[in-house]
Coordinates of C-alpha atoms in Angstrom, one line a residue:
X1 CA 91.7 108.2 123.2
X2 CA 89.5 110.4 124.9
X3 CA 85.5 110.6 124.7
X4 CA 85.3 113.7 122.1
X5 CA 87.7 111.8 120.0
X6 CA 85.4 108.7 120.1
X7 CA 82.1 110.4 119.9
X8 CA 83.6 112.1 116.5
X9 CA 84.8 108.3 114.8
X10 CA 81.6 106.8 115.5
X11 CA 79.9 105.4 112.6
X12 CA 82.8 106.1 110.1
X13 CA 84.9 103.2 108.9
X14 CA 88.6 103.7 110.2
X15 CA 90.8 103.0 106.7
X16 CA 94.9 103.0 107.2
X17 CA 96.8 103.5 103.9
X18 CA 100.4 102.5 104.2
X19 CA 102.7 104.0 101.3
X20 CA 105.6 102.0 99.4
X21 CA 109.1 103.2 101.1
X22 CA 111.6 100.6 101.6
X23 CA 112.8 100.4 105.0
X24 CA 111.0 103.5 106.0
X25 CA 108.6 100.9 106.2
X26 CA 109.3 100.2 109.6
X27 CA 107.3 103.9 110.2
X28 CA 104.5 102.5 109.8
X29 CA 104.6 100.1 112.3
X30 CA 105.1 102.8 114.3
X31 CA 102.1 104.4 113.5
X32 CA 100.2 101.2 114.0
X33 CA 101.5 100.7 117.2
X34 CA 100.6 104.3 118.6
X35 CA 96.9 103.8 116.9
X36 CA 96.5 100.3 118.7
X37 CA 97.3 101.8 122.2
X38 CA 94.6 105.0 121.6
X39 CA 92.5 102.0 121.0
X40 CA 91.8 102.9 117.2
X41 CA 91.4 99.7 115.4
X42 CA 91.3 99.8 111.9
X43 CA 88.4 98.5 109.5
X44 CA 89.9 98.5 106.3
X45 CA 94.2 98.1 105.4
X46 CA 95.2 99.4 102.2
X47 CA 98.9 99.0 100.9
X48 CA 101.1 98.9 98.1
X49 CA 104.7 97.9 98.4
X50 CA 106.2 97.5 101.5
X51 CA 103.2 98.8 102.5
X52 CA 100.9 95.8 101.6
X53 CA 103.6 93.8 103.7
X54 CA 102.9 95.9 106.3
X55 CA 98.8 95.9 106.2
X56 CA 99.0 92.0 105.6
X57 CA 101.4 91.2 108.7
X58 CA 98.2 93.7 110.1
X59 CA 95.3 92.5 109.0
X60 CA 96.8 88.3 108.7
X61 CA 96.7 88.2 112.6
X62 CA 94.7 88.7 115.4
X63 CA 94.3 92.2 117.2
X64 CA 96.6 91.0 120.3
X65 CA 99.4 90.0 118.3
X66 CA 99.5 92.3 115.1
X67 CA 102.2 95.1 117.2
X68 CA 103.9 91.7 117.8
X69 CA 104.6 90.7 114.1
X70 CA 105.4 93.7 112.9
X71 CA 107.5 93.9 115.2
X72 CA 109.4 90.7 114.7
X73 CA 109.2 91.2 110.9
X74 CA 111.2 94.3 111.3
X75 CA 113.5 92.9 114.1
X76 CA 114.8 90.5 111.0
X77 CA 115.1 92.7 108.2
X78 CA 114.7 96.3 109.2
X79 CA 118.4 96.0 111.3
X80 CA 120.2 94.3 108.2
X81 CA 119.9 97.2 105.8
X82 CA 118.0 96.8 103.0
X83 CA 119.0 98.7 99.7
X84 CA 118.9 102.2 101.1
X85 CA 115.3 103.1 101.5
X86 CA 114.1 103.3 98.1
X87 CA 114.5 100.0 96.6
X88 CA 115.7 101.7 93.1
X89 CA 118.6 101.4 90.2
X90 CA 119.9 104.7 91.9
X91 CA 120.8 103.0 95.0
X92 CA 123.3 100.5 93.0
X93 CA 125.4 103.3 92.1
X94 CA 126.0 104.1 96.2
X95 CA 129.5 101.8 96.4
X96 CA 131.1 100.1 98.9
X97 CA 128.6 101.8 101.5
X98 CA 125.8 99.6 101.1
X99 CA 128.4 96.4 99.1
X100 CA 127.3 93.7 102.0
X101 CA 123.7 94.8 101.4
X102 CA 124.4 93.9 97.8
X103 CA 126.3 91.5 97.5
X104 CA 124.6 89.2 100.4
X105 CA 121.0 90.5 100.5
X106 CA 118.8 90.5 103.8
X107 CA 118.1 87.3 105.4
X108 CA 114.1 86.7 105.6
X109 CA 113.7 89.3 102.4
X110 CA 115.9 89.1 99.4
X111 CA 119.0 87.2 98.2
X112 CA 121.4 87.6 94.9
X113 CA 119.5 86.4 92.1
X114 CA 122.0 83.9 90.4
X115 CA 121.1 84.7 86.5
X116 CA 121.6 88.3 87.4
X117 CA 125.3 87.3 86.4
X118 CA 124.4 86.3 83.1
X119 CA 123.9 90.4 82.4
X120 CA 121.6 93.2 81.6
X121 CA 120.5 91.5 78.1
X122 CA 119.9 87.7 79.4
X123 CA 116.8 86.7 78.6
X124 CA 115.6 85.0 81.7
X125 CA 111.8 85.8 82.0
X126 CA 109.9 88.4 83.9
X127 CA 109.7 86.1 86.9
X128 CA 113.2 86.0 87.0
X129 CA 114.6 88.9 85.4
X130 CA 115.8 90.6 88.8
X131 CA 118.9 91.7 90.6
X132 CA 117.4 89.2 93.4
X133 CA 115.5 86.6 94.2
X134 CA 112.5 87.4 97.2
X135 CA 112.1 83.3 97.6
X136 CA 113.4 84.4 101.6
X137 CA 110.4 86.9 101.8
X138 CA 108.1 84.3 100.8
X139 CA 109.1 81.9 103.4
X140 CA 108.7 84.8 106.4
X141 CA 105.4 85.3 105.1
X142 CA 104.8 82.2 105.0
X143 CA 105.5 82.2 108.7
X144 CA 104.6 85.7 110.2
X145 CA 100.9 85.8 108.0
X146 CA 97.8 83.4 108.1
X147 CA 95.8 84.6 105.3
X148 CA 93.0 81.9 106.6
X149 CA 92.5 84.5 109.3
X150 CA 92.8 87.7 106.3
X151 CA 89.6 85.6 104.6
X152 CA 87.6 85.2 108.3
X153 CA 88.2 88.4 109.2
X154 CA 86.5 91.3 109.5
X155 CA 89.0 93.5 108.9
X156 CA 88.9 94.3 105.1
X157 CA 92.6 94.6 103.4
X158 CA 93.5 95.6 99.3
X159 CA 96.9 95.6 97.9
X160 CA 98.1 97.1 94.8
X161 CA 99.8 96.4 92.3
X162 CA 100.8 97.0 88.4
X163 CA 100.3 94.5 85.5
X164 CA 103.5 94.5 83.2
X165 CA 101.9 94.0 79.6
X166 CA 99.0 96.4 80.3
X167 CA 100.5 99.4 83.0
X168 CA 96.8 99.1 84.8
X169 CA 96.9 99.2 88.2
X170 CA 95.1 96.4 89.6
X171 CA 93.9 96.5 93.1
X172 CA 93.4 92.7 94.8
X173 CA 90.6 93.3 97.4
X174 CA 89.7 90.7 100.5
X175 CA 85.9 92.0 99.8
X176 CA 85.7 90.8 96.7
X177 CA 88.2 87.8 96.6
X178 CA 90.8 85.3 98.5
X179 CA 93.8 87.2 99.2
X180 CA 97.2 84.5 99.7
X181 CA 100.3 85.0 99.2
X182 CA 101.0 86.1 95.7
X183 CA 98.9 89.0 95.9
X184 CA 101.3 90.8 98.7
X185 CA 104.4 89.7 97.2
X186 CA 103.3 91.3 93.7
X187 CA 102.8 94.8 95.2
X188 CA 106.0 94.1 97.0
X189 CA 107.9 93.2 93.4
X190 CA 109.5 96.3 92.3
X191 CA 112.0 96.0 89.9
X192 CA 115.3 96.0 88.8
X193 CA 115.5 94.9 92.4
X194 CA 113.0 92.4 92.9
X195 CA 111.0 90.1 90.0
X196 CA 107.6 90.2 88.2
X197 CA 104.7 87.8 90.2
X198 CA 102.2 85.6 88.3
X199 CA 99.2 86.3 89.6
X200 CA 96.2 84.4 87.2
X201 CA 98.6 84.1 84.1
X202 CA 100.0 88.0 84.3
X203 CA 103.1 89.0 85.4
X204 CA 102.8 91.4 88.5
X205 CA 105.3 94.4 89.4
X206 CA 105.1 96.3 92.9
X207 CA 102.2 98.8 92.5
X208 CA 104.5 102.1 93.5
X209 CA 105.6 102.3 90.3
X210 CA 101.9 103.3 89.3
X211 CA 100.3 104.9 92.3
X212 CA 102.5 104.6 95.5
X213 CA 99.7 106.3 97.7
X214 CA 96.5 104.2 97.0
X215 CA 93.8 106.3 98.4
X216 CA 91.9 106.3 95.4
X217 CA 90.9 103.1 96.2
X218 CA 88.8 104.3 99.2
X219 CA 88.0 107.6 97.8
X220 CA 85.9 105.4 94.8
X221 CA 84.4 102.4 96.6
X222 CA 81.2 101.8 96.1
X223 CA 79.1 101.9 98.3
X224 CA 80.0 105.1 99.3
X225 CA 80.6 106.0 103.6
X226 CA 81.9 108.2 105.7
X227 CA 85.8 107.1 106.5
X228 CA 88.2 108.7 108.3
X229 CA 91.6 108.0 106.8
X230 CA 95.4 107.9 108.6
X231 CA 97.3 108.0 105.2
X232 CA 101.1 107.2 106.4
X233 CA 103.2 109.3 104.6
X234 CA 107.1 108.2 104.5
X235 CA 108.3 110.9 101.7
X236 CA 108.4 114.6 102.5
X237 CA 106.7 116.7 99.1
X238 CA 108.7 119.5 99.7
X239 CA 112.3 119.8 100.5
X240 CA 115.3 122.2 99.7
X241 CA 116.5 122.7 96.0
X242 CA 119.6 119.8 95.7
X243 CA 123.0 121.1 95.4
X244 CA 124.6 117.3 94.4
X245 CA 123.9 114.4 92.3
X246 CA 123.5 112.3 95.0
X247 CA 120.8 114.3 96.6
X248 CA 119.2 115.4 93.2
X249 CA 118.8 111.3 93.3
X250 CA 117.1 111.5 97.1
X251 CA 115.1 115.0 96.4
X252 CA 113.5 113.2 92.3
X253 CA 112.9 110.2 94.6
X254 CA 110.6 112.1 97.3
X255 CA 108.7 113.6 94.6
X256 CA 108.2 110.8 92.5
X257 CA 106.7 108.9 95.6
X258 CA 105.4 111.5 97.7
X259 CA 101.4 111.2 98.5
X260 CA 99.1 112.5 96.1
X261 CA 96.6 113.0 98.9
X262 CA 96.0 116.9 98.4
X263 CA 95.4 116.1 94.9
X264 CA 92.8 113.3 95.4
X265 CA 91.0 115.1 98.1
X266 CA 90.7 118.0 95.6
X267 CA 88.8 115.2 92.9
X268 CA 87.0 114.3 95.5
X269 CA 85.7 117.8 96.5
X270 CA 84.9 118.3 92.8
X271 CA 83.0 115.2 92.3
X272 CA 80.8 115.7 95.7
X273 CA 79.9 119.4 94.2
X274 CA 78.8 118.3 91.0
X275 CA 76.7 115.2 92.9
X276 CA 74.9 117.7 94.9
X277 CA 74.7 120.4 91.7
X278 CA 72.7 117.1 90.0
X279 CA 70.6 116.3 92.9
X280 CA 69.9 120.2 93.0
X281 CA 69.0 120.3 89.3
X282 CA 67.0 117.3 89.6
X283 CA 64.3 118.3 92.8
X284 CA 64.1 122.1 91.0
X285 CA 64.2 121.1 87.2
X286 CA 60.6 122.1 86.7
X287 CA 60.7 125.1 89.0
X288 CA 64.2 126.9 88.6
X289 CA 66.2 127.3 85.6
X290 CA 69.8 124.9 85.8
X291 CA 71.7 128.4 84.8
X292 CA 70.6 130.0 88.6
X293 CA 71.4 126.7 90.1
X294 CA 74.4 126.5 89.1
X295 CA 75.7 129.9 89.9
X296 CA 74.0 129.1 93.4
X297 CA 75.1 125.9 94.0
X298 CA 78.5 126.3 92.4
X299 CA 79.7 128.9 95.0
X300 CA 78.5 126.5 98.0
X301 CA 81.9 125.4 100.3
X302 CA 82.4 121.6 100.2
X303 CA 82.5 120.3 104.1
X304 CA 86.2 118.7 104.0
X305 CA 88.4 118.0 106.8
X306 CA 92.4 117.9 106.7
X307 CA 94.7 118.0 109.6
X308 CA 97.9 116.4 110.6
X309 CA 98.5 113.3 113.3
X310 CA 102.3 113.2 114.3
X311 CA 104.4 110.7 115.8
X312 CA 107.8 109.6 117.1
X313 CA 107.2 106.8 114.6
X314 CA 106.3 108.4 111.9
X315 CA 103.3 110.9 110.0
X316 CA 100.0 110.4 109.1
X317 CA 97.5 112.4 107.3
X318 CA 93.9 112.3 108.6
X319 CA 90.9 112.4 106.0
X320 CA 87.5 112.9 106.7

């Protein structure tokens, strides 16, 4: 990183967002990587999905060896295959391509769930109601993540993920509570594929299927400061029109978990007008009418900043 690059991150808090995306997943460990050797560390790991995998293999070790366990965590899954690269009913449909995936699972992440043969109507609970068991997953978390270290860290991590009775979003945040084990592996539990986590007597799914992108979480902390954000995006918004099932399947997919980013930034401008249009209103409420401050406040130009960080491993929007 060179000094102008330096000079223009000091005193903001550095906040990586990694996406859901199955084994596109392994991206972001790209990303990581190139933003470890420019010497970018970051203060704060939001995730949801694979994503919170990611951030706690991250933020559960120290700085030397973080590249190291994502990389081994990625050596042991990421080569087997795992179902396609969106972790979806759709993908069961894709035959004898993916059948060993299937049929045998991924070593270290997921194996056939047993009482998946009992059928579609079993009732088995929502801890087990699954295609597969992620009992392997646990274990090389277990083994790749100290979350001793997550709690005497510095470095701040929140994963999301969705409650099943209620459909809330519910982010689990190191700032505010323990994070262990449970808390990844719920915003890693998305279904048909994987099972529902009890986390404090409620049953858990992977937090994609609510907000797959989860920069609203650092867009509304409180206290508010000045963050500059690599959101790692894995699914391209645009695309050209489909001409087959199987890519009307792909194309749905990238939009349903595509980053919302433009549209949260675009809240956000809103909500830092109106904050100044109140503070205006406020010092000149007993010397200028709220109609003229309004109509001069309202047409002042929000300072934003939006621009695009590219890799060989992968794509990151920067946020400021």
């Amino acid at each position: 990183m060179d000094d102008v690059t330096r000079r223009s991150i000091r005193g903001q808090q550095i906040v990586l967002v990694l996406q859901g995306g199955g084994a596109l997943g392994s991206y972001q460990a790209g990303v990581f990587q190139g933003l470890h050797e420019a010497g970018v560390e970051p203060d704060w790991v939001v995730g949801t999905s694979i994503g919170a995998i990611n951030a706690a293999l991250i933020a559960g070790n120290p700085p030397a060896d973080r590249t190291e366990r994502l990389s081994e965590f990625w050596t042991r899954v990421g080569c087997q295959g795992l179902i396609d690269q969106r972790w979806s009913l759709a993908e069961f449909t894709s035959g004898i391509t993916h059948l060993n995936t299937l049929v045998r699972g991924v070593p270290g992440f997921f194996e056939l769930n047993p009482l998946a043969a009992w059928g579609l109507q079993a009732a088995v609970g929502v801890e087990r109601a699954a295609f597969y068991s992620t009992d392997p997953l646990k274990a090389t978390l277990r083994e790749l993540v100290n979350f001793d270290h997550i709690d005497a860290s510095d470095m701040r991590l929140t994963v999301g993920a969705v409650n099943v009775c209620t459909g809330n979003m519910k982010y689990f945040d190191s700032a505010h509570m323990p994070l262990r084990l449970e808390h990844v592996m719920a915003s890693g539990a998305l279904p048909p594929a994987f099972p529902a986590v009890d986390v404090d007597g409620h049953p858990y799914w992977d937090g994609g299927v609510y907000s797959n992108t989860p920069v609203e979480v650092v867009l509304d902390d409180n206290p508010r400061r000045d963050s500059l954000i690599f959101a790692v995006n894995v699914w391209p918004p645009r695309g050209a029109a489909p001409d087959s099932i199987w890519k009307v399947l792909g194309r749905q997919k990238d939009i349903q978990y595509a980053s919302r980013v433009n549209s949260h930034v675009i809240r956000q401008e809103q909500i830092h007008r109106l904050r100044h249009i109140i503070k205006e209103l406020s010092a000149r409420r007993t010397s200028t009418s709220p109609r003229a401050v309004f109509a001069r406040v309202g047409t002042q130009a929000t300072p934003t900043c939006s621009a695009r960080w590219k890799s060989s491993a992968g794509a990151a929007t920067l946020i400021r």
